[in-house]
mmCIF file of C-alpha atoms in Angstrom:
data_model
loop_
_atom_site.group_PDB
_atom_site.id
_atom_site.type_symbol
_atom_site.label_atom_id
_atom_site.label_comp_id
_atom_site.label_asym_id
_atom_site.label_seq_id
_atom_site.Cartn_x
_atom_site.Cartn_y
_atom_site.Cartn_z
ATOM 1 C CA MET A 1 -18.544 -31.585 24.076
ATOM 2 C CA HIS A 2 -18.323 -28.108 22.589
ATOM 3 C CA ILE A 3 -20.688 -25.560 24.030
ATOM 4 C CA PHE A 4 -20.671 -23.637 20.745
ATOM 5 C CA SER A 5 -22.041 -25.472 17.736
ATOM 6 C CA GLY A 6 -19.553 -25.601 14.901
ATOM 7 C CA TYR A 7 -20.307 -24.810 11.297
ATOM 8 C CA ASN A 8 -18.895 -25.897 7.980
ATOM 9 C CA ASP A 9 -16.672 -23.338 6.318
ATOM 10 C CA SER A 10 -17.060 -25.053 2.946
ATOM 11 C CA ILE A 11 -19.718 -23.713 0.601
ATOM 12 C CA ALA A 12 -19.492 -26.462 -2.002
ATOM 13 C CA ASN A 13 -18.336 -30.038 -2.035
ATOM 14 C CA ILE A 14 -16.813 -31.584 -5.128
ATOM 15 C CA PRO A 15 -15.713 -35.225 -5.124
ATOM 16 C CA GLY A 16 -12.226 -35.295 -3.672
ATOM 17 C CA THR A 17 -12.116 -31.661 -2.593
ATOM 18 C CA SER A 18 -14.161 -28.690 -1.346
ATOM 19 C CA ILE A 19 -14.369 -24.934 -1.859
ATOM 20 C CA HIS A 20 -13.765 -23.024 1.360
ATOM 21 C CA ILE A 21 -15.199 -19.622 2.248
ATOM 22 C CA TYR A 22 -11.678 -18.502 3.200
ATOM 23 C CA SER A 23 -10.501 -19.194 -0.342
ATOM 24 C CA ILE A 24 -13.497 -17.385 -1.817
ATOM 25 C CA LEU A 25 -12.946 -14.300 0.352
ATOM 26 C CA MET A 26 -9.242 -14.276 -0.435
ATOM 27 C CA GLY A 27 -10.085 -14.441 -4.136
ATOM 28 C CA ILE A 28 -12.522 -11.541 -3.762
ATOM 29 C CA ALA A 29 -9.872 -9.574 -1.850
ATOM 30 C CA VAL A 30 -7.360 -10.091 -4.666
ATOM 31 C CA LEU A 31 -9.894 -8.975 -7.280
ATOM 32 C CA VAL A 32 -10.755 -5.866 -5.246
ATOM 33 C CA VAL A 33 -7.057 -4.956 -4.963
ATOM 34 C CA LEU A 34 -6.557 -5.429 -8.693
ATOM 35 C CA PHE A 35 -9.661 -3.469 -9.692
ATOM 36 C CA SER A 36 -8.889 -0.610 -7.270
ATOM 37 C CA SER A 37 -5.338 -0.424 -8.605
ATOM 38 C CA TRP A 38 -6.547 -0.583 -12.203
ATOM 39 C CA PHE A 39 -9.056 2.219 -11.570
ATOM 40 C CA LYS A 40 -6.384 4.387 -9.933
ATOM 41 C CA MET A 41 -4.076 3.912 -12.912
ATOM 42 C CA TYR A 42 -6.895 4.495 -15.389
ATOM 43 C CA ARG A 43 -7.823 7.820 -13.756
ATOM 44 C CA ARG A 44 -4.199 8.961 -14.001
ATOM 45 C CA ASN A 45 -3.981 7.945 -17.677
ATOM 46 C CA ILE A 46 -1.332 5.350 -16.872
ATOM 47 C CA PRO A 47 -1.205 2.393 -19.300
ATOM 48 C CA THR A 48 -3.025 -0.491 -17.592
ATOM 49 C CA ARG A 49 -1.802 -3.226 -19.919
ATOM 50 C CA THR A 50 1.044 -4.166 -17.567
ATOM 51 C CA LEU A 51 -1.353 -4.607 -14.640
ATOM 52 C CA GLU A 52 -3.839 -6.557 -16.755
ATOM 53 C CA GLY A 53 -1.139 -8.879 -18.037
ATOM 54 C CA SER A 54 0.509 -9.287 -14.642
ATOM 55 C CA VAL A 55 -2.723 -10.728 -13.209
ATOM 56 C CA PHE A 56 -1.875 -14.096 -14.748
ATOM 57 C CA ILE A 57 1.493 -14.084 -12.968
ATOM 58 C CA ILE A 58 0.934 -12.219 -9.695
ATOM 59 C CA ILE A 59 -2.286 -14.012 -8.656
ATOM 60 C CA PRO A 60 -0.901 -17.573 -9.035
ATOM 61 C CA CYS A 61 2.339 -16.525 -7.308
ATOM 62 C CA GLY A 62 0.362 -14.842 -4.530
ATOM 63 C CA LEU A 63 -1.821 -17.917 -3.986
ATOM 64 C CA LEU A 64 1.201 -20.209 -3.966
ATOM 65 C CA GLY A 65 3.004 -17.862 -1.579
ATOM 66 C CA ALA A 66 -0.005 -17.832 0.747
ATOM 67 C CA ARG A 67 -0.211 -21.625 0.631
ATOM 68 C CA LEU A 68 3.533 -22.105 1.133
ATOM 69 C CA TRP A 69 3.547 -19.746 4.142
ATOM 70 C CA TYR A 70 0.717 -21.760 5.676
ATOM 71 C CA VAL A 71 2.332 -25.127 4.933
ATOM 72 C CA LEU A 72 5.642 -24.040 6.480
ATOM 73 C CA ASN A 73 3.756 -23.595 9.733
ATOM 74 C CA HIS A 74 1.764 -26.813 9.430
ATOM 75 C CA THR A 75 4.312 -29.323 8.200
ATOM 76 C CA ASP A 76 2.346 -32.162 9.787
ATOM 77 C CA MET A 77 -0.306 -31.860 7.062
ATOM 78 C CA VAL A 78 2.176 -32.303 4.208
ATOM 79 C CA HIS A 79 2.273 -35.833 2.803
ATOM 80 C CA GLY A 80 3.431 -35.022 -0.695
ATOM 81 C CA PHE A 81 4.172 -32.226 -3.146
ATOM 82 C CA ILE A 82 0.503 -31.853 -4.051
ATOM 83 C CA ASP A 83 -0.241 -30.831 -0.453
ATOM 84 C CA VAL A 84 2.198 -27.932 -0.773
ATOM 85 C CA ILE A 85 0.371 -26.377 -3.739
ATOM 86 C CA ALA A 86 -3.201 -27.457 -2.875
ATOM 87 C CA VAL A 87 -4.664 -23.951 -2.562
ATOM 88 C CA TRP A 88 -8.170 -25.409 -2.946
ATOM 89 C CA GLN A 89 -7.879 -27.082 0.458
ATOM 90 C CA GLY A 90 -8.296 -23.727 2.224
ATOM 91 C CA GLY A 91 -5.060 -23.494 4.199
ATOM 92 C CA MET A 92 -3.485 -20.184 3.196
ATOM 93 C CA ALA A 93 -1.876 -17.227 4.978
ATOM 94 C CA ILE A 94 -2.311 -13.631 3.806
ATOM 95 C CA GLN A 95 1.268 -12.684 4.763
ATOM 96 C CA GLY A 96 2.727 -15.204 2.330
ATOM 97 C CA GLY A 97 0.481 -14.004 -0.481
ATOM 98 C CA ILE A 98 1.474 -10.377 0.093
ATOM 99 C CA PHE A 99 5.185 -11.199 0.264
ATOM 100 C CA ALA A 100 5.175 -13.291 -2.924
ATOM 101 C CA GLY A 101 2.985 -10.791 -4.770
ATOM 102 C CA LEU A 102 5.258 -7.888 -3.779
ATOM 103 C CA ILE A 103 8.416 -9.554 -5.056
ATOM 104 C CA VAL A 104 6.908 -10.564 -8.403
ATOM 105 C CA GLY A 105 5.111 -7.226 -8.770
ATOM 106 C CA LEU A 106 8.271 -5.194 -8.157
ATOM 107 C CA ILE A 107 10.073 -7.044 -10.952
ATOM 108 C CA ILE A 108 7.201 -6.632 -13.431
ATOM 109 C CA PHE A 109 6.485 -2.966 -12.725
ATOM 110 C CA TYR A 110 10.147 -1.980 -12.638
ATOM 111 C CA ARG A 111 10.390 -3.061 -16.263
ATOM 112 C CA ALA A 112 7.163 -1.185 -17.048
ATOM 113 C CA SER A 113 8.591 1.887 -15.317
ATOM 114 C CA LEU A 114 11.553 1.986 -17.700
ATOM 115 C CA LYS A 115 9.386 1.260 -20.737
ATOM 116 C CA TYR A 116 6.746 3.953 -20.157
ATOM 117 C CA LYS A 117 8.921 6.471 -18.257
ATOM 118 C CA ILE A 118 6.658 6.300 -15.226
ATOM 119 C CA SER A 119 8.298 6.602 -11.820
ATOM 120 C CA MET A 120 8.282 3.377 -9.827
ATOM 121 C CA TRP A 121 6.911 5.454 -6.943
ATOM 122 C CA VAL A 122 3.773 6.084 -9.021
ATOM 123 C CA TYR A 123 3.140 2.362 -9.418
ATOM 124 C CA LEU A 124 3.697 1.797 -5.693
ATOM 125 C CA ASP A 125 1.169 4.532 -4.878
ATOM 126 C CA CYS A 126 -1.403 3.048 -7.245
ATOM 127 C CA ILE A 127 -1.131 -0.496 -5.894
ATOM 128 C CA LEU A 128 0.247 -0.861 -2.350
ATOM 129 C CA PRO A 129 -2.421 1.122 -0.418
ATOM 130 C CA ASN A 130 -5.114 -1.067 -1.978
ATOM 131 C CA ILE A 131 -3.556 -4.130 -0.349
ATOM 132 C CA LEU A 132 -4.951 -2.784 2.937
ATOM 133 C CA LEU A 133 -8.419 -2.881 1.384
ATOM 134 C CA GLY A 134 -7.791 -6.473 0.338
ATOM 135 C CA GLN A 135 -6.635 -7.355 3.846
ATOM 136 C CA ALA A 136 -9.797 -5.801 5.293
ATOM 137 C CA ILE A 137 -11.818 -8.263 3.212
ATOM 138 C CA GLY A 138 -9.492 -11.251 3.490
ATOM 139 C CA ARG A 139 -9.408 -11.185 7.300
ATOM 140 C CA TRP A 140 -13.067 -12.222 7.349
ATOM 141 C CA GLY A 141 -11.903 -15.510 5.896
ATOM 142 C CA ASN A 142 -10.111 -16.051 9.210
ATOM 143 C CA PHE A 143 -13.461 -15.668 10.962
ATOM 144 C CA PHE A 144 -14.892 -18.604 9.007
ATOM 145 C CA ASN A 145 -11.729 -20.585 9.723
ATOM 146 C CA GLN A 146 -12.092 -19.691 13.425
ATOM 147 C CA GLU A 147 -8.570 -18.300 13.667
ATOM 148 C CA ILE A 148 -6.743 -15.004 14.334
ATOM 149 C CA LEU A 149 -8.331 -14.760 17.769
ATOM 150 C CA GLY A 150 -6.849 -13.352 20.964
ATOM 151 C CA TRP A 151 -7.163 -13.837 24.697
ATOM 152 C CA ASP A 152 -10.307 -15.105 26.347
ATOM 153 C CA THR A 153 -12.266 -12.112 27.668
ATOM 154 C CA GLY A 154 -14.643 -14.192 29.803
ATOM 155 C CA GLN A 155 -17.748 -12.572 28.356
ATOM 156 C CA ALA A 156 -19.439 -11.805 25.068
ATOM 157 C CA PHE A 157 -18.980 -8.471 23.350
ATOM 158 C CA PRO A 158 -22.261 -6.529 23.687
ATOM 159 C CA TRP A 159 -21.502 -4.463 20.585
ATOM 160 C CA LEU A 160 -21.138 -7.525 18.356
ATOM 161 C CA PRO A 161 -24.007 -9.535 16.828
ATOM 162 C CA SER A 162 -24.571 -13.060 18.110
ATOM 163 C CA TRP A 163 -23.427 -14.696 14.872
ATOM 164 C CA ILE A 164 -19.946 -13.302 15.560
ATOM 165 C CA ASN A 165 -19.954 -13.714 19.344
ATOM 166 C CA ASP A 166 -20.974 -17.360 19.059
ATOM 167 C CA HIS A 167 -17.839 -18.205 17.085
ATOM 168 C CA LEU A 168 -15.136 -16.273 18.930
ATOM 169 C CA HIS A 169 -13.469 -19.491 20.001
ATOM 170 C CA TYR A 170 -11.127 -22.094 18.612
ATOM 171 C CA PRO A 171 -12.581 -25.468 17.539
ATOM 172 C CA ASN A 172 -10.725 -27.203 20.393
ATOM 173 C CA ASP A 173 -12.094 -24.936 23.144
ATOM 174 C CA HIS A 174 -14.165 -27.106 25.513
ATOM 175 C CA VAL A 175 -15.586 -24.324 27.656
ATOM 176 C CA GLU A 176 -17.594 -21.218 26.935
ATOM 177 C CA VAL A 177 -14.947 -18.886 25.553
ATOM 178 C CA TYR A 178 -15.145 -15.413 24.034
ATOM 179 C CA ARG A 179 -11.819 -14.409 22.529
ATOM 180 C CA HIS A 180 -10.769 -11.014 21.186
ATOM 181 C CA PRO A 181 -11.834 -10.866 17.496
ATOM 182 C CA LEU A 182 -8.404 -9.858 16.226
ATOM 183 C CA PHE A 183 -9.478 -10.557 12.655
ATOM 184 C CA LEU A 184 -12.189 -7.902 13.080
ATOM 185 C CA TYR A 185 -9.806 -5.398 14.673
ATOM 186 C CA GLU A 186 -7.356 -5.844 11.820
ATOM 187 C CA SER A 187 -10.103 -5.637 9.211
ATOM 188 C CA ILE A 188 -11.363 -2.307 10.593
ATOM 189 C CA ALA A 189 -7.831 -0.923 11.073
ATOM 190 C CA SER A 190 -6.878 -1.904 7.512
ATOM 191 C CA LEU A 191 -9.965 -0.163 6.144
ATOM 192 C CA VAL A 192 -9.154 2.990 8.143
ATOM 193 C CA GLY A 193 -5.563 2.849 6.855
ATOM 194 C CA TRP A 194 -6.756 2.525 3.265
ATOM 195 C CA VAL A 195 -9.100 5.524 3.609
ATOM 196 C CA PHE A 196 -6.284 7.611 5.115
ATOM 197 C CA LEU A 197 -3.715 6.716 2.454
ATOM 198 C CA ILE A 198 -6.080 7.190 -0.489
ATOM 199 C CA PHE A 199 -8.153 10.196 0.543
ATOM 200 C CA VAL A 200 -6.203 12.086 3.233
ATOM 201 C CA LEU A 201 -2.436 11.686 2.785
ATOM 202 C CA PRO A 202 -2.299 13.045 -0.809
ATOM 203 C CA LYS A 203 -3.886 16.310 0.397
ATOM 204 C CA ILE A 204 -1.714 16.939 3.452
ATOM 205 C CA GLY A 205 0.928 18.792 1.437
ATOM 206 C CA PHE A 206 -1.673 21.217 0.107
ATOM 207 C CA TRP A 207 -3.013 21.863 3.624
ATOM 208 C CA PHE A 208 0.341 23.350 4.663
ATOM 209 C CA SER A 209 1.135 24.982 1.331
ATOM 210 C CA LYS A 210 0.534 28.541 0.254
ATOM 211 C CA LYS A 211 -2.729 28.716 -1.654
ATOM 212 C CA PRO A 212 -3.214 29.661 -5.333
ATOM 213 C CA TRP A 213 -6.069 32.023 -4.436
ATOM 214 C CA LYS A 214 -3.709 33.947 -2.159
ATOM 215 C CA ILE A 215 -0.771 34.072 -4.562
ATOM 216 C CA GLU A 216 -2.899 34.964 -7.587
ATOM 217 C CA ALA A 217 -5.952 36.585 -6.016
ATOM 218 C CA GLU A 218 -7.108 38.164 -9.286
ATOM 219 C CA LYS A 219 -7.038 34.852 -11.145
ATOM 220 C CA TYR A 220 -8.580 32.756 -8.380
ATOM 221 C CA GLN A 221 -11.139 34.880 -6.554
ATOM 222 C CA PRO A 222 -12.430 32.788 -3.613
ATOM 223 C CA LEU A 223 -15.918 31.410 -4.113
ATOM 224 C CA TRP A 224 -16.784 32.112 -0.477
ATOM 225 C CA ILE A 225 -16.420 35.812 -1.269
ATOM 226 C CA LYS A 226 -18.637 35.603 -4.344
ATOM 227 C CA GLU A 227 -21.175 33.292 -2.703
ATOM 228 C CA PRO A 228 -20.742 33.611 1.069
ATOM 229 C CA ILE A 229 -22.726 31.731 3.672
ATOM 230 C CA VAL A 230 -25.186 34.246 5.080
ATOM 231 C CA LYS A 231 -27.143 34.154 8.309
ATOM 232 C CA SER A 232 -30.376 33.086 6.616
ATOM 233 C CA ASP A 233 -28.652 29.976 5.209
ATOM 234 C CA TYR A 234 -28.399 28.480 8.697
ATOM 235 C CA TYR A 235 -32.190 28.145 8.747
ATOM 236 C CA GLN A 236 -31.855 25.886 5.723
ATOM 237 C CA PRO A 237 -28.908 23.581 6.584
ATOM 238 C CA TRP A 238 -28.873 21.916 3.179
ATOM 239 C CA LYS A 239 -27.891 25.274 1.666
ATOM 240 C CA VAL A 240 -24.889 25.456 3.986
ATOM 241 C CA VAL A 241 -23.900 21.908 3.050
ATOM 242 C CA LYS A 242 -24.351 22.692 -0.642
ATOM 243 C CA LYS A 243 -22.172 25.797 -0.439
ATOM 244 C CA LEU A 244 -19.470 24.014 1.565
ATOM 245 C CA HIS A 245 -19.440 21.275 -1.058
ATOM 246 C CA SER A 246 -19.131 23.875 -3.832
ATOM 247 C CA TYR A 247 -16.224 25.505 -1.947
ATOM 248 C CA ARG A 248 -14.443 22.159 -1.782
ATOM 249 C CA LYS A 249 -14.929 21.536 -5.515
ATOM 250 C CA TRP A 250 -13.717 25.059 -6.276
ATOM 251 C CA LYS A 251 -10.536 24.529 -4.234
ATOM 252 C CA LYS A 252 -9.887 21.292 -6.084
ATOM 253 C CA SER A 253 -10.295 23.012 -9.454
ATOM 254 C CA CYS A 254 -7.872 25.745 -8.326
ATOM 255 C CA TRP A 255 -5.193 23.197 -7.497
ATOM 256 C CA GLU A 256 -5.817 21.459 -10.819
ATOM 257 C CA LYS A 257 -5.244 24.693 -12.754
ATOM 258 C CA ALA A 258 -2.429 26.068 -10.587
ATOM 259 C CA TYR A 259 -0.340 22.891 -10.391
ATOM 260 C CA TYR A 260 -1.527 19.724 -12.140
ATOM 261 C CA ASP A 261 -2.563 21.388 -15.417
ATOM 262 C CA PHE A 262 0.269 23.912 -15.399
ATOM 263 C CA GLU A 263 2.669 23.464 -18.328
ATOM 264 C CA PRO A 264 5.782 25.656 -18.542
ATOM 265 C CA GLU A 265 7.042 26.936 -21.854
ATOM 266 C CA LYS A 266 9.488 24.470 -23.362
ATOM 267 C CA SER A 267 12.167 27.130 -23.633
ATOM 268 C CA LEU A 268 11.958 27.739 -19.877
ATOM 269 C CA ILE A 269 12.219 24.097 -18.789
ATOM 270 C CA LYS A 270 15.471 23.347 -16.987
ATOM 271 C CA ASP A 271 16.663 19.776 -16.624
ATOM 272 C CA THR A 272 18.239 18.028 -13.645
ATOM 273 C CA LYS A 273 21.833 19.074 -13.015
ATOM 274 C CA LEU A 274 24.169 16.103 -13.296
ATOM 275 C CA ARG A 275 27.676 15.769 -11.924
ATOM 276 C CA THR A 276 30.121 14.489 -14.504
ATOM 277 C CA PHE A 277 31.061 10.886 -13.860
ATOM 278 C CA LYS A 278 34.613 9.877 -14.713
ATOM 279 C CA ALA A 279 35.296 6.178 -14.613
ATOM 280 C CA ILE A 280 38.711 4.834 -13.645
ATOM 281 C CA LYS A 281 40.258 3.205 -16.687
ATOM 282 C CA VAL A 282 41.314 -0.431 -16.634
ATOM 283 C CA THR A 283 44.837 -0.687 -18.066
ATOM 284 C CA PRO A 284 46.562 -3.755 -19.539
ATOM 285 C CA THR A 285 49.224 -3.599 -16.819
ATOM 286 C CA MET A 286 46.684 -4.333 -14.086
ATOM 287 C CA ASN A 287 46.414 -7.849 -12.723
ATOM 288 C CA GLY A 288 43.092 -9.676 -12.221
ATOM 289 C CA VAL A 289 42.566 -8.508 -8.633
ATOM 290 C CA GLN A 290 43.241 -4.868 -9.561
ATOM 291 C CA LYS A 291 40.790 -5.050 -12.473
ATOM 292 C CA ILE A 292 38.065 -6.428 -10.196
ATOM 293 C CA PHE A 293 38.782 -3.732 -7.606
ATOM 294 C CA VAL A 294 38.585 -0.955 -10.236
ATOM 295 C CA SER A 295 35.354 -2.372 -11.700
ATOM 296 C CA GLN A 296 33.745 -2.463 -8.253
ATOM 297 C CA LYS A 297 34.934 1.060 -7.481
ATOM 298 C CA ASN A 298 33.492 2.369 -10.760
ATOM 299 C CA PHE A 299 30.199 0.622 -10.030
ATOM 300 C CA PHE A 300 29.803 2.199 -6.584
ATOM 301 C CA ARG A 301 30.983 5.610 -7.821
ATOM 302 C CA LYS A 302 28.372 5.483 -10.578
ATOM 303 C CA ILE A 303 25.624 4.771 -8.018
ATOM 304 C CA THR A 304 26.719 7.356 -5.451
ATOM 305 C CA ASN A 305 27.216 9.922 -8.210
ATOM 306 C CA LYS A 306 23.427 10.085 -8.609
ATOM 307 C CA PHE A 307 23.100 11.479 -5.086
ATOM 308 C CA TYR A 308 24.956 14.577 -6.265
ATOM 309 C CA GLN A 309 22.266 15.280 -8.849
ATOM 310 C CA ASP A 310 20.053 18.305 -8.341
ATOM 311 C CA ALA A 311 16.487 18.118 -9.658
ATOM 312 C CA SER A 312 15.557 21.503 -8.148
ATOM 313 C CA PRO A 313 15.739 23.338 -11.517
ATOM 314 C CA LEU A 314 13.387 20.761 -13.052
ATOM 315 C CA ASN A 315 10.967 20.967 -10.115
ATOM 316 C CA GLN A 316 11.117 24.761 -10.236
ATOM 317 C CA SER A 317 10.112 24.679 -13.899
ATOM 318 C CA TYR A 318 6.968 22.646 -13.224
ATOM 319 C CA ASN A 319 6.175 24.164 -9.834
ATOM 320 C CA PRO A 320 7.295 27.827 -10.066
ATOM 321 C CA ASN A 321 5.209 28.902 -7.072
ATOM 322 C CA GLN A 322 6.833 26.185 -4.939
ATOM 323 C CA TYR A 323 3.602 24.677 -3.657
ATOM 324 C CA LYS A 324 4.123 22.064 -0.960
ATOM 325 C CA LEU A 325 3.164 18.588 -2.103
ATOM 326 C CA THR A 326 2.773 15.057 -0.910
ATOM 327 C CA TYR A 327 5.225 13.532 -3.373
ATOM 328 C CA THR A 328 4.816 10.224 -5.156
ATOM 329 C CA GLY A 329 5.888 7.282 -3.023
ATOM 330 C CA ALA A 330 4.332 8.571 0.199
ATOM 331 C CA MET A 331 1.182 6.465 -0.157
ATOM 332 C CA GLY A 332 3.131 3.333 -1.051
ATOM 333 C CA ALA A 333 5.470 3.834 1.909
ATOM 334 C CA GLY A 334 2.456 4.468 4.119
ATOM 335 C CA TYR A 335 1.277 0.903 3.504
ATOM 336 C CA PHE A 336 4.300 -0.553 5.299
ATOM 337 C CA ILE A 337 3.870 1.903 8.181
ATOM 338 C CA PHE A 338 0.186 1.115 8.656
ATOM 339 C CA TYR A 339 0.676 -2.636 8.341
ATOM 340 C CA GLY A 340 3.495 -2.569 10.900
ATOM 341 C CA ILE A 341 1.484 -0.438 13.341
ATOM 342 C CA ILE A 342 -1.495 -2.792 13.097
ATOM 343 C CA ARG A 343 0.742 -5.771 13.825
ATOM 344 C CA VAL A 344 2.498 -4.051 16.759
ATOM 345 C CA ILE A 345 -0.851 -3.222 18.373
ATOM 346 C CA LEU A 346 -2.497 -6.618 17.843
ATOM 347 C CA GLU A 347 0.371 -9.069 18.397
ATOM 348 C CA PRO A 348 0.370 -8.686 22.233
ATOM 349 C CA PHE A 349 -3.217 -10.008 22.243
ATOM 350 C CA ARG A 350 -2.154 -13.274 20.609
ATOM 351 C CA TYR A 351 -0.711 -16.479 21.986
ATOM 352 C CA ALA A 352 2.812 -17.345 20.879
ATOM 353 C CA SER A 353 1.545 -20.650 19.469
ATOM 354 C CA ASP A 354 -0.710 -18.749 17.045
ATOM 355 C CA ILE A 355 2.093 -16.718 15.485
ATOM 356 C CA MET A 356 3.316 -18.228 12.248
ATOM 357 C CA MET A 357 6.980 -18.896 11.564
ATOM 358 C CA ILE A 358 8.195 -17.015 14.613
ATOM 359 C CA GLY A 359 6.471 -18.491 17.666
ATOM 360 C CA SER A 360 7.387 -15.521 19.864
ATOM 361 C CA VAL A 361 5.267 -12.440 20.477
ATOM 362 C CA ARG A 362 8.349 -10.290 21.145
ATOM 363 C CA THR A 363 10.065 -11.391 17.960
ATOM 364 C CA SER A 364 6.881 -10.833 15.989
ATOM 365 C CA ILE A 365 6.607 -7.298 17.372
ATOM 366 C CA LEU A 366 10.264 -6.682 16.477
ATOM 367 C CA VAL A 367 9.608 -7.786 12.894
ATOM 368 C CA SER A 368 6.565 -5.504 12.789
ATOM 369 C CA VAL A 369 8.690 -2.593 14.031
ATOM 370 C CA LEU A 370 11.096 -3.306 11.164
ATOM 371 C CA TRP A 371 8.143 -2.971 8.758
ATOM 372 C CA ILE A 372 7.395 0.441 10.286
ATOM 373 C CA ILE A 373 11.042 1.506 9.997
ATOM 374 C CA LEU A 374 11.107 0.378 6.353
ATOM 375 C CA GLY A 375 7.990 2.442 5.667
ATOM 376 C CA ILE A 376 9.430 5.523 7.389
ATOM 377 C CA VAL A 377 12.710 5.212 5.462
ATOM 378 C CA LEU A 378 10.817 4.913 2.165
ATOM 379 C CA LEU A 379 8.579 7.842 3.103
ATOM 380 C CA VAL A 380 11.522 10.099 3.974
ATOM 381 C CA PHE A 381 13.392 9.015 0.843
ATOM 382 C CA ALA A 382 10.387 9.651 -1.422
ATOM 383 C CA GLN A 383 9.440 12.970 0.171
ATOM 384 C CA PHE A 384 12.823 14.574 0.773
ATOM 385 C CA ILE A 385 15.468 12.819 -1.347
ATOM 386 C CA ALA A 386 14.054 11.181 -4.483
ATOM 387 C CA SER A 387 11.905 14.238 -5.232
ATOM 388 C CA LYS A 388 14.987 16.478 -5.155
ATOM 389 C CA LYS A 389 17.593 14.165 -6.679
ATOM 390 C CA PHE A 390 16.170 11.484 -8.950
ATOM 391 C CA ARG A 391 13.831 13.217 -11.361
ATOM 392 C CA LYS A 392 14.074 13.318 -15.147
ATOM 393 C CA LYS A 393 12.396 15.331 -17.844
ATOM 394 C CA GLY A 394 9.701 13.387 -19.697
ATOM 395 C CA TRP A 395 8.797 11.115 -16.763
ATOM 396 C CA LEU A 396 5.521 10.894 -14.836
ATOM 397 C CA TYR A 397 5.574 11.749 -11.125
ATOM 398 C CA GLU A 398 2.784 13.714 -9.402
ATOM 399 C CA LYS A 399 2.183 14.957 -12.938
ATOM 400 C CA GLN A 400 3.896 14.637 -16.293
ATOM 401 C CA TYR A 401 7.304 16.333 -16.404
#
């Protein structure tokens, strides 16, 4: 007999099937990710038609990916093809949905990138960080499924309400068990990661940069000099808060004018320096093997030739004061870093039998470390290589070039 009383995770029963809370929460998570991404693109004046149209492709692929990932780990429940695609039955895994959605999304938005001359890094920044927000919501579906739990702690968590404490166990636990609420840890960590990537990371470059009001003091006279906080203000704290808020808004407007709204004269714009590429000619005297070898050599030379480009003149034209920036791609890369860190921290609290596909805590941690490495590589590439090598006039990056 179970000490804890179970509860039904279905909110509606339809003849032959049921609607599970997990599925509802996953659907809400997907909608939140899409709306957040749409809003980000809308605020940056990026055409949203691609995102709106991709909904009808990415969502079904994401749901099928989530279902397939779950089924691969529960092959005993598969009795036919319909069981593989039965997303309405509630068995889905977030990892599969993310993986499938990423692959399909990369293909769709790469084509949009070429069409609208918008850097692929921009699309990654607008979409990937919001997946953390979706994960923060979706993980609560695991609570209703009574899964994603850790070791038994032997006692309830005093800081958690009873409606959570009473269900920190697996359905097959026959004794009073209180397991680590890993779903809750991941939900909170994902939310923190989303806040950092959206609201903090984009500003880090400006924190370490020289300031417009110091370079052009006459043009940008600091507001705290015009309207300083005086001793009497401390007796009315709301005045201090109001002035600090006005200082923050003033700084933002300075950066808008000094960098984002700055447009160089067309005659002064310098384009990216390109190194002349000379392809090896295929001659009639060459045999088949030699022709293949030359074609491959030309292909690789064409790719590596791009690394000899120099976008510094173009960047100098649009950023003459050389302000330090958090370049496009940093937020998108940050998603992989945060997701990997969350997994590395939480995996040791899980049983090997609970880990999908892998079945080994060590291997799972290794895979998570690879996610972190991927994120770091992308971050370094976006911040220090792509921004200096692969930029073109007329494309959108941090701003329109």
